[in-house]
mmCIF file of C-alpha atoms in Angstrom:
data_model
loop_
_atom_site.group_PDB
_atom_site.id
_atom_site.type_symbol
_atom_site.label_atom_id
_atom_site.label_comp_id
_atom_site.label_asym_id
_atom_site.label_seq_id
_atom_site.Cartn_x
_atom_site.Cartn_y
_atom_site.Cartn_z
ATOM 1 C CA UNK A 1 0.000 0.000 0.000
ATOM 2 C CA UNK A 2 1.241 3.488 -0.856
ATOM 3 C CA UNK A 3 2.405 5.824 1.919
ATOM 4 C CA UNK A 4 0.951 8.804 0.072
ATOM 5 C CA UNK A 5 -1.944 10.653 1.713
ATOM 6 C CA UNK A 6 -5.492 10.002 0.519
ATOM 7 C CA UNK A 7 -7.222 12.840 -1.312
ATOM 8 C CA UNK A 8 -10.723 13.930 -0.312
ATOM 9 C CA UNK A 9 -12.783 15.624 -3.030
ATOM 10 C CA UNK A 10 -15.323 18.026 -1.476
ATOM 11 C CA UNK A 11 -17.423 18.219 -4.636
ATOM 12 C CA UNK A 12 -17.975 14.498 -5.101
ATOM 13 C CA UNK A 13 -17.470 13.718 -1.377
ATOM 14 C CA UNK A 14 -15.227 10.784 -2.234
ATOM 15 C CA UNK A 15 -11.739 9.784 -1.166
ATOM 16 C CA UNK A 16 -9.222 8.519 -3.681
ATOM 17 C CA UNK A 17 -5.537 7.793 -3.921
ATOM 18 C CA UNK A 18 -3.147 10.170 -5.664
ATOM 19 C CA UNK A 19 -2.972 9.810 -9.439
ATOM 20 C CA UNK A 20 0.212 11.180 -10.908
ATOM 21 C CA UNK A 21 -1.166 10.788 -14.455
ATOM 22 C CA UNK A 22 -4.247 12.853 -13.711
ATOM 23 C CA UNK A 23 -2.168 15.627 -12.148
ATOM 24 C CA UNK A 24 0.267 15.541 -15.070
ATOM 25 C CA UNK A 25 -2.595 15.872 -17.549
ATOM 26 C CA UNK A 26 -4.026 18.954 -15.768
ATOM 27 C CA UNK A 27 -0.593 20.552 -15.437
ATOM 28 C CA UNK A 28 0.103 19.873 -19.102
ATOM 29 C CA UNK A 29 -3.134 21.652 -20.095
ATOM 30 C CA UNK A 30 -2.332 24.695 -17.937
ATOM 31 C CA UNK A 31 1.137 24.946 -19.483
ATOM 32 C CA UNK A 32 -0.226 24.650 -23.022
ATOM 33 C CA UNK A 33 -2.847 27.328 -22.310
ATOM 34 C CA UNK A 34 -0.107 29.882 -21.632
ATOM 35 C CA UNK A 35 1.985 28.792 -24.607
ATOM 36 C CA UNK A 36 4.974 27.063 -22.969
ATOM 37 C CA UNK A 37 7.151 24.922 -25.211
ATOM 38 C CA UNK A 38 7.017 21.113 -25.062
ATOM 39 C CA UNK A 39 10.442 20.806 -23.441
ATOM 40 C CA UNK A 40 9.628 23.245 -20.665
ATOM 41 C CA UNK A 41 6.253 21.563 -20.113
ATOM 42 C CA UNK A 42 7.783 18.105 -19.750
ATOM 43 C CA UNK A 43 10.312 19.385 -17.243
ATOM 44 C CA UNK A 44 7.710 21.367 -15.295
ATOM 45 C CA UNK A 45 5.265 18.454 -15.100
ATOM 46 C CA UNK A 46 7.945 16.054 -13.855
ATOM 47 C CA UNK A 47 9.140 18.498 -11.209
ATOM 48 C CA UNK A 48 5.649 19.363 -9.944
ATOM 49 C CA UNK A 49 4.476 15.737 -9.798
ATOM 50 C CA UNK A 50 7.588 14.844 -7.797
ATOM 51 C CA UNK A 51 7.123 17.822 -5.488
ATOM 52 C CA UNK A 52 3.463 16.949 -4.822
ATOM 53 C CA UNK A 53 4.329 13.281 -4.207
ATOM 54 C CA UNK A 54 6.959 14.290 -1.642
ATOM 55 C CA UNK A 55 4.496 16.612 0.045
ATOM 56 C CA UNK A 56 1.826 13.886 0.182
ATOM 57 C CA UNK A 57 4.280 11.551 1.937
ATOM 58 C CA UNK A 58 4.178 13.884 4.948
ATOM 59 C CA UNK A 59 0.351 13.944 5.186
ATOM 60 C CA UNK A 60 -2.391 11.520 6.190
ATOM 61 C CA UNK A 61 -5.351 12.948 4.319
ATOM 62 C CA UNK A 62 -5.666 16.122 2.235
ATOM 63 C CA UNK A 63 -8.366 17.724 0.099
ATOM 64 C CA UNK A 64 -8.202 18.054 -3.682
ATOM 65 C CA UNK A 65 -8.035 21.853 -3.175
ATOM 66 C CA UNK A 66 -4.905 21.386 -1.028
ATOM 67 C CA UNK A 67 -3.307 19.362 -3.812
ATOM 68 C CA UNK A 68 -4.253 22.002 -6.381
ATOM 69 C CA UNK A 69 -2.745 24.802 -4.257
ATOM 70 C CA UNK A 70 0.414 22.815 -3.644
ATOM 71 C CA UNK A 71 0.803 21.923 -7.325
ATOM 72 C CA UNK A 72 0.068 25.521 -8.379
ATOM 73 C CA UNK A 73 2.742 26.833 -6.016
ATOM 74 C CA UNK A 74 5.279 24.357 -7.415
ATOM 75 C CA UNK A 75 4.270 25.136 -11.014
ATOM 76 C CA UNK A 76 4.518 28.893 -10.370
ATOM 77 C CA UNK A 77 8.253 28.456 -9.766
ATOM 78 C CA UNK A 78 8.603 27.371 -13.404
ATOM 79 C CA UNK A 79 5.903 29.626 -14.878
ATOM 80 C CA UNK A 80 3.844 32.068 -12.810
ATOM 81 C CA UNK A 81 1.218 32.298 -15.559
ATOM 82 C CA UNK A 82 0.797 28.530 -15.844
ATOM 83 C CA UNK A 83 0.562 28.259 -12.042
ATOM 84 C CA UNK A 84 -2.102 30.942 -11.976
ATOM 85 C CA UNK A 85 -4.161 29.295 -14.727
ATOM 86 C CA UNK A 86 -3.842 25.869 -13.073
ATOM 87 C CA UNK A 87 -5.005 27.212 -9.693
ATOM 88 C CA UNK A 88 -7.883 29.258 -11.118
ATOM 89 C CA UNK A 89 -9.176 27.116 -13.964
ATOM 90 C CA UNK A 90 -12.340 26.299 -12.011
ATOM 91 C CA UNK A 91 -12.826 29.866 -10.752
ATOM 92 C CA UNK A 92 -13.398 31.795 -13.961
ATOM 93 C CA UNK A 93 -17.176 31.739 -14.283
ATOM 94 C CA UNK B 1 -35.580 64.514 -23.358
ATOM 95 C CA UNK B 2 -33.020 66.427 -25.406
ATOM 96 C CA UNK B 3 -30.906 64.797 -28.108
ATOM 97 C CA UNK B 4 -27.740 65.087 -26.007
ATOM 98 C CA UNK B 5 -29.531 63.649 -22.986
ATOM 99 C CA UNK B 6 -30.770 60.677 -25.050
ATOM 100 C CA UNK B 7 -27.286 59.881 -26.327
ATOM 101 C CA UNK B 8 -25.723 60.312 -22.889
ATOM 102 C CA UNK B 9 -28.216 57.881 -21.323
ATOM 103 C CA UNK B 10 -27.799 55.403 -24.184
ATOM 104 C CA UNK B 11 -24.003 55.477 -23.952
ATOM 105 C CA UNK B 12 -24.026 55.128 -20.152
ATOM 106 C CA UNK B 13 -26.460 52.188 -20.371
ATOM 107 C CA UNK B 14 -24.215 50.526 -22.975
ATOM 108 C CA UNK B 15 -21.105 51.129 -20.831
ATOM 109 C CA UNK B 16 -22.860 49.481 -17.859
ATOM 110 C CA UNK B 17 -23.756 46.508 -20.070
ATOM 111 C CA UNK B 18 -20.120 46.362 -21.205
ATOM 112 C CA UNK B 19 -18.925 46.002 -17.614
ATOM 113 C CA UNK B 20 -20.734 42.670 -17.155
ATOM 114 C CA UNK B 21 -18.274 39.831 -17.393
ATOM 115 C CA UNK B 22 -19.923 36.507 -18.237
ATOM 116 C CA UNK B 23 -19.092 36.630 -21.957
ATOM 117 C CA UNK B 24 -15.442 37.536 -21.292
ATOM 118 C CA UNK B 25 -15.196 34.690 -18.743
ATOM 119 C CA UNK B 26 -16.586 32.209 -21.253
ATOM 120 C CA UNK B 27 -14.271 33.502 -23.974
ATOM 121 C CA UNK B 28 -11.273 33.018 -21.655
ATOM 122 C CA UNK B 29 -12.293 29.422 -20.874
ATOM 123 C CA UNK B 30 -13.052 28.666 -24.521
ATOM 124 C CA UNK B 31 -9.725 29.980 -25.826
ATOM 125 C CA UNK B 32 -7.756 28.442 -22.939
ATOM 126 C CA UNK B 33 -9.062 24.982 -23.731
ATOM 127 C CA UNK B 34 -8.640 25.457 -27.467
ATOM 128 C CA UNK B 35 -4.967 26.269 -26.786
ATOM 129 C CA UNK B 36 -4.526 23.122 -24.672
ATOM 130 C CA UNK B 37 -5.474 21.054 -27.709
ATOM 131 C CA UNK B 38 -2.813 22.865 -29.750
ATOM 132 C CA UNK B 39 -5.534 24.283 -31.951
ATOM 133 C CA UNK B 40 -4.162 26.135 -34.979
ATOM 134 C CA UNK B 41 -4.314 29.930 -34.753
ATOM 135 C CA UNK B 42 -6.798 30.174 -37.639
ATOM 136 C CA UNK B 43 -9.123 27.685 -35.942
ATOM 137 C CA UNK B 44 -8.809 29.498 -32.598
ATOM 138 C CA UNK B 45 -9.692 32.762 -34.333
ATOM 139 C CA UNK B 46 -12.730 31.098 -35.928
ATOM 140 C CA UNK B 47 -13.920 29.865 -32.534
ATOM 141 C CA UNK B 48 -13.510 33.164 -30.695
ATOM 142 C CA UNK B 49 -14.830 35.238 -33.611
ATOM 143 C CA UNK B 50 -17.930 33.040 -33.772
ATOM 144 C CA UNK B 51 -18.403 33.460 -30.030
ATOM 145 C CA UNK B 52 -18.107 37.232 -30.408
ATOM 146 C CA UNK B 53 -20.599 37.141 -33.307
ATOM 147 C CA UNK B 54 -23.089 35.258 -31.141
ATOM 148 C CA UNK B 55 -22.798 37.785 -28.315
ATOM 149 C CA UNK B 56 -23.130 40.790 -30.665
ATOM 150 C CA UNK B 57 -26.136 39.255 -32.410
ATOM 151 C CA UNK B 58 -27.919 38.425 -29.152
ATOM 152 C CA UNK B 59 -27.360 41.933 -27.735
ATOM 153 C CA UNK B 60 -28.712 43.363 -31.017
ATOM 154 C CA UNK B 61 -31.736 41.060 -30.985
ATOM 155 C CA UNK B 62 -32.448 41.713 -27.291
ATOM 156 C CA UNK B 63 -32.358 45.485 -27.673
ATOM 157 C CA UNK B 64 -34.355 45.400 -30.935
ATOM 158 C CA UNK B 65 -36.999 43.168 -29.365
ATOM 159 C CA UNK B 66 -37.328 45.332 -26.254
ATOM 160 C CA UNK B 67 -37.568 48.512 -28.364
ATOM 161 C CA UNK B 68 -40.143 46.914 -30.660
ATOM 162 C CA UNK B 69 -42.175 45.569 -27.712
ATOM 163 C CA UNK B 70 -42.060 48.922 -25.917
ATOM 164 C CA UNK B 71 -43.139 50.809 -29.058
ATOM 165 C CA UNK B 72 -45.921 48.307 -29.701
ATOM 166 C CA UNK B 73 -47.222 48.105 -26.130
ATOM 167 C CA UNK B 74 -47.082 51.836 -25.461
ATOM 168 C CA UNK B 75 -48.630 52.812 -28.851
ATOM 169 C CA UNK B 76 -46.376 55.846 -28.550
ATOM 170 C CA UNK B 77 -42.739 56.864 -28.909
ATOM 171 C CA UNK B 78 -42.753 58.402 -25.442
ATOM 172 C CA UNK B 79 -43.039 56.122 -22.448
ATOM 173 C CA UNK B 80 -45.374 57.402 -19.703
ATOM 174 C CA UNK B 81 -43.960 58.354 -16.304
ATOM 175 C CA UNK B 82 -45.221 55.149 -14.703
ATOM 176 C CA UNK B 83 -43.108 53.052 -17.101
ATOM 177 C CA UNK B 84 -40.032 55.219 -16.479
ATOM 178 C CA UNK B 85 -40.656 54.945 -12.722
ATOM 179 C CA UNK B 86 -40.802 51.142 -12.932
ATOM 180 C CA UNK B 87 -37.684 50.923 -15.109
ATOM 181 C CA UNK B 88 -35.678 53.350 -12.951
ATOM 182 C CA UNK B 89 -36.694 51.436 -9.803
ATOM 183 C CA UNK B 90 -35.593 48.204 -11.469
ATOM 184 C CA UNK B 91 -32.251 49.771 -12.444
ATOM 185 C CA UNK B 92 -31.619 51.008 -8.891
ATOM 186 C CA UNK B 93 -32.521 47.572 -7.500
ATOM 187 C CA UNK B 94 -30.209 45.809 -9.936
ATOM 188 C CA UNK B 95 -27.474 48.358 -9.110
ATOM 189 C CA UNK B 96 -27.690 47.446 -5.433
ATOM 190 C CA UNK B 97 -27.729 43.735 -6.373
ATOM 191 C CA UNK B 98 -24.571 44.215 -8.484
ATOM 192 C CA UNK B 99 -22.870 45.897 -5.518
ATOM 193 C CA UNK B 100 -23.870 43.061 -3.210
ATOM 194 C CA UNK B 101 -23.888 39.914 -5.321
ATOM 195 C CA UNK B 102 -22.236 40.218 -8.734
ATOM 196 C CA UNK B 103 -19.167 38.213 -7.725
ATOM 197 C CA UNK B 104 -19.178 35.417 -5.207
ATOM 198 C CA UNK B 105 -17.243 37.224 -2.495
ATOM 199 C CA UNK B 106 -15.738 34.285 -0.639
ATOM 200 C CA UNK B 107 -14.199 32.611 -3.643
ATOM 201 C CA UNK B 108 -11.030 33.370 -5.542
ATOM 202 C CA UNK B 109 -11.020 34.128 -9.251
ATOM 203 C CA UNK B 110 -13.919 35.735 -11.051
ATOM 204 C CA UNK B 111 -16.762 33.426 -10.037
ATOM 205 C CA UNK B 112 -20.056 35.135 -10.868
ATOM 206 C CA UNK B 113 -23.295 35.117 -8.925
ATOM 207 C CA UNK B 114 -25.187 32.834 -11.292
ATOM 208 C CA UNK B 115 -27.068 29.594 -10.590
ATOM 209 C CA UNK B 116 -24.222 27.089 -10.153
ATOM 210 C CA UNK B 117 -25.814 24.443 -12.378
ATOM 211 C CA UNK B 118 -26.096 26.966 -15.241
ATOM 212 C CA UNK B 119 -22.561 28.310 -14.719
ATOM 213 C CA UNK B 120 -21.114 24.772 -14.564
ATOM 214 C CA UNK B 121 -22.965 23.806 -17.726
ATOM 215 C CA UNK B 122 -21.726 26.887 -19.615
ATOM 216 C CA UNK B 123 -18.157 26.284 -18.422
ATOM 217 C CA UNK B 124 -18.235 22.605 -19.400
ATOM 218 C CA UNK B 125 -19.582 23.384 -22.889
ATOM 219 C CA UNK B 126 -17.024 26.183 -23.370
ATOM 220 C CA UNK B 127 -14.277 23.668 -22.500
ATOM 221 C CA UNK B 128 -15.528 21.066 -24.963
ATOM 222 C CA UNK B 129 -16.568 23.098 -27.960
ATOM 223 C CA UNK B 130 -14.622 22.498 -31.168
ATOM 224 C CA UNK B 131 -17.101 23.812 -33.728
ATOM 225 C CA UNK B 132 -17.558 27.443 -34.723
ATOM 226 C CA UNK B 133 -21.337 26.881 -34.764
ATOM 227 C CA UNK B 134 -21.410 25.716 -31.164
ATOM 228 C CA UNK B 135 -19.156 28.584 -30.187
ATOM 229 C CA UNK B 136 -21.623 30.979 -31.834
ATOM 230 C CA UNK B 137 -24.471 29.369 -29.853
ATOM 231 C CA UNK B 138 -22.512 29.746 -26.618
ATOM 232 C CA UNK B 139 -22.142 33.447 -27.400
ATOM 233 C CA UNK B 140 -25.916 33.744 -27.750
ATOM 234 C CA UNK B 141 -26.542 31.872 -24.485
ATOM 235 C CA UNK B 142 -23.974 33.876 -22.512
ATOM 236 C CA UNK B 143 -26.022 37.049 -23.094
ATOM 237 C CA UNK B 144 -29.264 35.344 -22.043
ATOM 238 C CA UNK B 145 -27.627 33.890 -18.915
ATOM 239 C CA UNK B 146 -26.782 37.385 -17.720
ATOM 240 C CA UNK B 147 -30.210 38.945 -18.334
ATOM 241 C CA UNK B 148 -30.721 39.228 -14.587
ATOM 242 C CA UNK B 149 -28.156 42.046 -14.593
ATOM 243 C CA UNK B 150 -28.181 43.313 -18.187
ATOM 244 C CA UNK B 151 -31.950 43.679 -18.574
ATOM 245 C CA UNK B 152 -32.004 47.023 -16.714
ATOM 246 C CA UNK B 153 -29.594 48.876 -19.058
ATOM 247 C CA UNK B 154 -31.215 47.159 -22.063
ATOM 248 C CA UNK B 155 -34.697 48.371 -21.005
ATOM 249 C CA UNK B 156 -33.543 51.942 -20.457
ATOM 250 C CA UNK B 157 -31.731 51.941 -23.812
ATOM 251 C CA UNK B 158 -34.842 50.563 -25.540
ATOM 252 C CA UNK B 159 -37.051 53.327 -24.077
ATOM 253 C CA UNK B 160 -34.512 55.959 -25.152
ATOM 254 C CA UNK B 161 -34.146 54.542 -28.670
ATOM 255 C CA UNK B 162 -37.895 54.603 -29.405
ATOM 256 C CA UNK B 163 -37.906 58.327 -28.578
ATOM 257 C CA UNK B 164 -35.276 59.031 -31.220
ATOM 258 C CA UNK B 165 -36.211 59.999 -34.784
ATOM 259 C CA UNK B 166 -36.736 56.928 -36.956
ATOM 260 C CA UNK B 167 -33.639 57.625 -39.045
ATOM 261 C CA UNK B 168 -31.406 57.717 -35.944
ATOM 262 C CA UNK B 169 -32.810 54.635 -34.192
ATOM 263 C CA UNK B 170 -30.598 52.236 -36.127
ATOM 264 C CA UNK B 171 -27.535 54.337 -35.278
ATOM 265 C CA UNK B 172 -28.569 54.224 -31.608
ATOM 266 C CA UNK B 173 -28.837 50.438 -31.784
ATOM 267 C CA UNK B 174 -25.417 50.112 -33.427
ATOM 268 C CA UNK B 175 -23.770 52.491 -30.934
ATOM 269 C CA UNK B 176 -25.205 50.486 -28.014
ATOM 270 C CA UNK B 177 -24.051 47.124 -29.423
ATOM 271 C CA UNK B 178 -20.561 48.431 -30.269
ATOM 272 C CA UNK B 179 -20.024 49.857 -26.767
ATOM 273 C CA UNK B 180 -21.595 46.868 -24.968
ATOM 274 C CA UNK B 181 -19.334 44.400 -26.816
ATOM 275 C CA UNK B 182 -16.170 46.520 -26.651
ATOM 276 C CA UNK B 183 -14.494 44.581 -23.760
ATOM 277 C CA UNK B 184 -15.225 41.304 -25.527
ATOM 278 C CA UNK B 185 -13.864 42.662 -28.820
ATOM 279 C CA UNK B 186 -10.730 43.814 -26.966
ATOM 280 C CA UNK B 187 -10.325 40.329 -25.451
ATOM 281 C CA UNK B 188 -10.737 38.723 -28.897
ATOM 282 C CA UNK B 189 -8.038 41.013 -30.322
ATOM 283 C CA UNK B 190 -5.689 40.354 -27.391
ATOM 284 C CA UNK B 191 -6.115 36.567 -27.538
ATOM 285 C CA UNK B 192 -5.919 36.593 -31.332
ATOM 286 C CA UNK B 193 -2.662 38.538 -31.223
ATOM 287 C CA UNK B 194 -1.110 35.993 -28.882
ATOM 288 C CA UNK B 195 -1.493 37.611 -25.466
ATOM 289 C CA UNK B 196 -1.531 35.156 -22.588
ATOM 290 C CA UNK B 197 -4.980 34.343 -21.217
ATOM 291 C CA UNK B 198 -3.369 34.255 -17.764
ATOM 292 C CA UNK B 199 -2.580 37.980 -18.010
ATOM 293 C CA UNK B 200 -6.103 38.788 -19.175
ATOM 294 C CA UNK B 201 -7.666 36.690 -16.394
ATOM 295 C CA UNK B 202 -5.317 38.104 -13.760
ATOM 296 C CA UNK B 203 -6.200 41.666 -14.821
ATOM 297 C CA UNK B 204 -9.899 40.834 -14.536
ATOM 298 C CA UNK B 205 -9.408 39.304 -11.089
ATOM 299 C CA UNK B 206 -7.350 42.231 -9.828
ATOM 300 C CA UNK B 207 -9.910 44.770 -11.048
ATOM 301 C CA UNK B 208 -13.109 42.866 -10.342
ATOM 302 C CA UNK B 209 -14.025 44.897 -7.245
ATOM 303 C CA UNK B 210 -13.617 48.161 -9.147
ATOM 304 C CA UNK B 211 -15.683 46.877 -12.090
ATOM 305 C CA UNK B 212 -18.368 45.644 -9.697
ATOM 306 C CA UNK B 213 -18.468 48.955 -7.817
ATOM 307 C CA UNK B 214 -18.454 50.996 -11.038
ATOM 308 C CA UNK B 215 -21.250 48.950 -12.653
ATOM 309 C CA UNK B 216 -23.448 49.049 -9.527
ATOM 310 C CA UNK B 217 -22.864 52.769 -8.955
ATOM 311 C CA UNK B 218 -23.476 53.634 -12.601
ATOM 312 C CA UNK B 219 -26.743 51.676 -12.601
ATOM 313 C CA UNK B 220 -27.937 53.500 -9.478
ATOM 314 C CA UNK B 221 -26.893 56.881 -10.914
ATOM 315 C CA UNK B 222 -28.631 56.062 -14.206
ATOM 316 C CA UNK B 223 -31.791 54.940 -12.372
ATOM 317 C CA UNK B 224 -31.905 58.080 -10.230
ATOM 318 C CA UNK B 225 -31.187 60.342 -13.214
ATOM 319 C CA UNK B 226 -33.939 58.736 -15.284
ATOM 320 C CA UNK B 227 -36.359 58.959 -12.345
ATOM 321 C CA UNK B 228 -35.650 62.650 -11.791
ATOM 322 C CA UNK B 229 -35.639 63.539 -15.485
ATOM 323 C CA UNK B 230 -38.566 61.449 -16.690
ATOM 324 C CA UNK B 231 -40.807 61.095 -13.611
ATOM 325 C CA UNK B 232 -40.237 63.933 -11.163
ATOM 326 C CA UNK B 233 -39.550 66.780 -13.610
ATOM 327 C CA UNK B 234 -42.659 66.215 -15.813
ATOM 328 C CA UNK B 235 -44.830 65.738 -12.697
ATOM 329 C CA UNK B 236 -43.596 68.944 -11.059
ATOM 330 C CA UNK B 237 -43.958 70.894 -14.288
ATOM 331 C CA UNK B 238 -47.521 69.621 -14.775
ATOM 332 C CA UNK B 239 -46.806 67.000 -17.443
ATOM 333 C CA UNK B 240 -48.232 63.477 -17.427
#
């Protein structure tokens, strides 16, 4: 069994384990939306996924919003615009 | 109502309409998701231009319909004081509502005070659309979805337009539509010329309180001005 914290989604009220693929897909979309190049995107996604995994090792249970904030902060180091879009993609309308 | 007064009211009503943000939000989502699919620039331009066309058409149709209905129901080019009183009261009420509710205060971003199911549906369609036709339809719907706020300036503009000479009414309609869609047109130009949607969205988020305050205040000022000019003044001077 993984040592990573479980993720609670407030919207669906379900708990799930961390999916690196799902996070990578969302991060990839945010990076593309601000026009980053493929090389930068690949590097950014790898770094952020690793950073979030390390952070989850120190927790028992977190919410999906916590994961989003954490990933956005890590992504902002590479690209502030991509981090902003990733954090706010569900808060535009 | 003098000619200058008519144009001033029409332009202020259009500027208030322009400050409402649902269409710009949907355009940002639509273009953001088109970019994630590495959509070609020409295709992106088709999508956002179609969306803009839908918004412009729906604003035109809404204002034309309200002007036609007002002219037909009143059997006169001049609305009676009771109609102006009702419309100005509605504008003041909506102005206060914009102050209080336009954005969901406790959330980040630019989340609007709309029924969540409707907002979620619009957002999900804007994310999925690939066809210019659907994008055009989303533009139409985005205007309808914001009627709760935009109906007040539209009604006032309609009552002003029917008072204008017949030859100028079309110009009044065009001026209103051009001003009301100006922020959206600016966004289309910015996105089309390669500006980052993050910068556009961040600007909107940073200035949302000002836009909210300006729109609410302008609606209240417009409502009070119309009430004084079209209800109180004729009554005090012995008009109808």
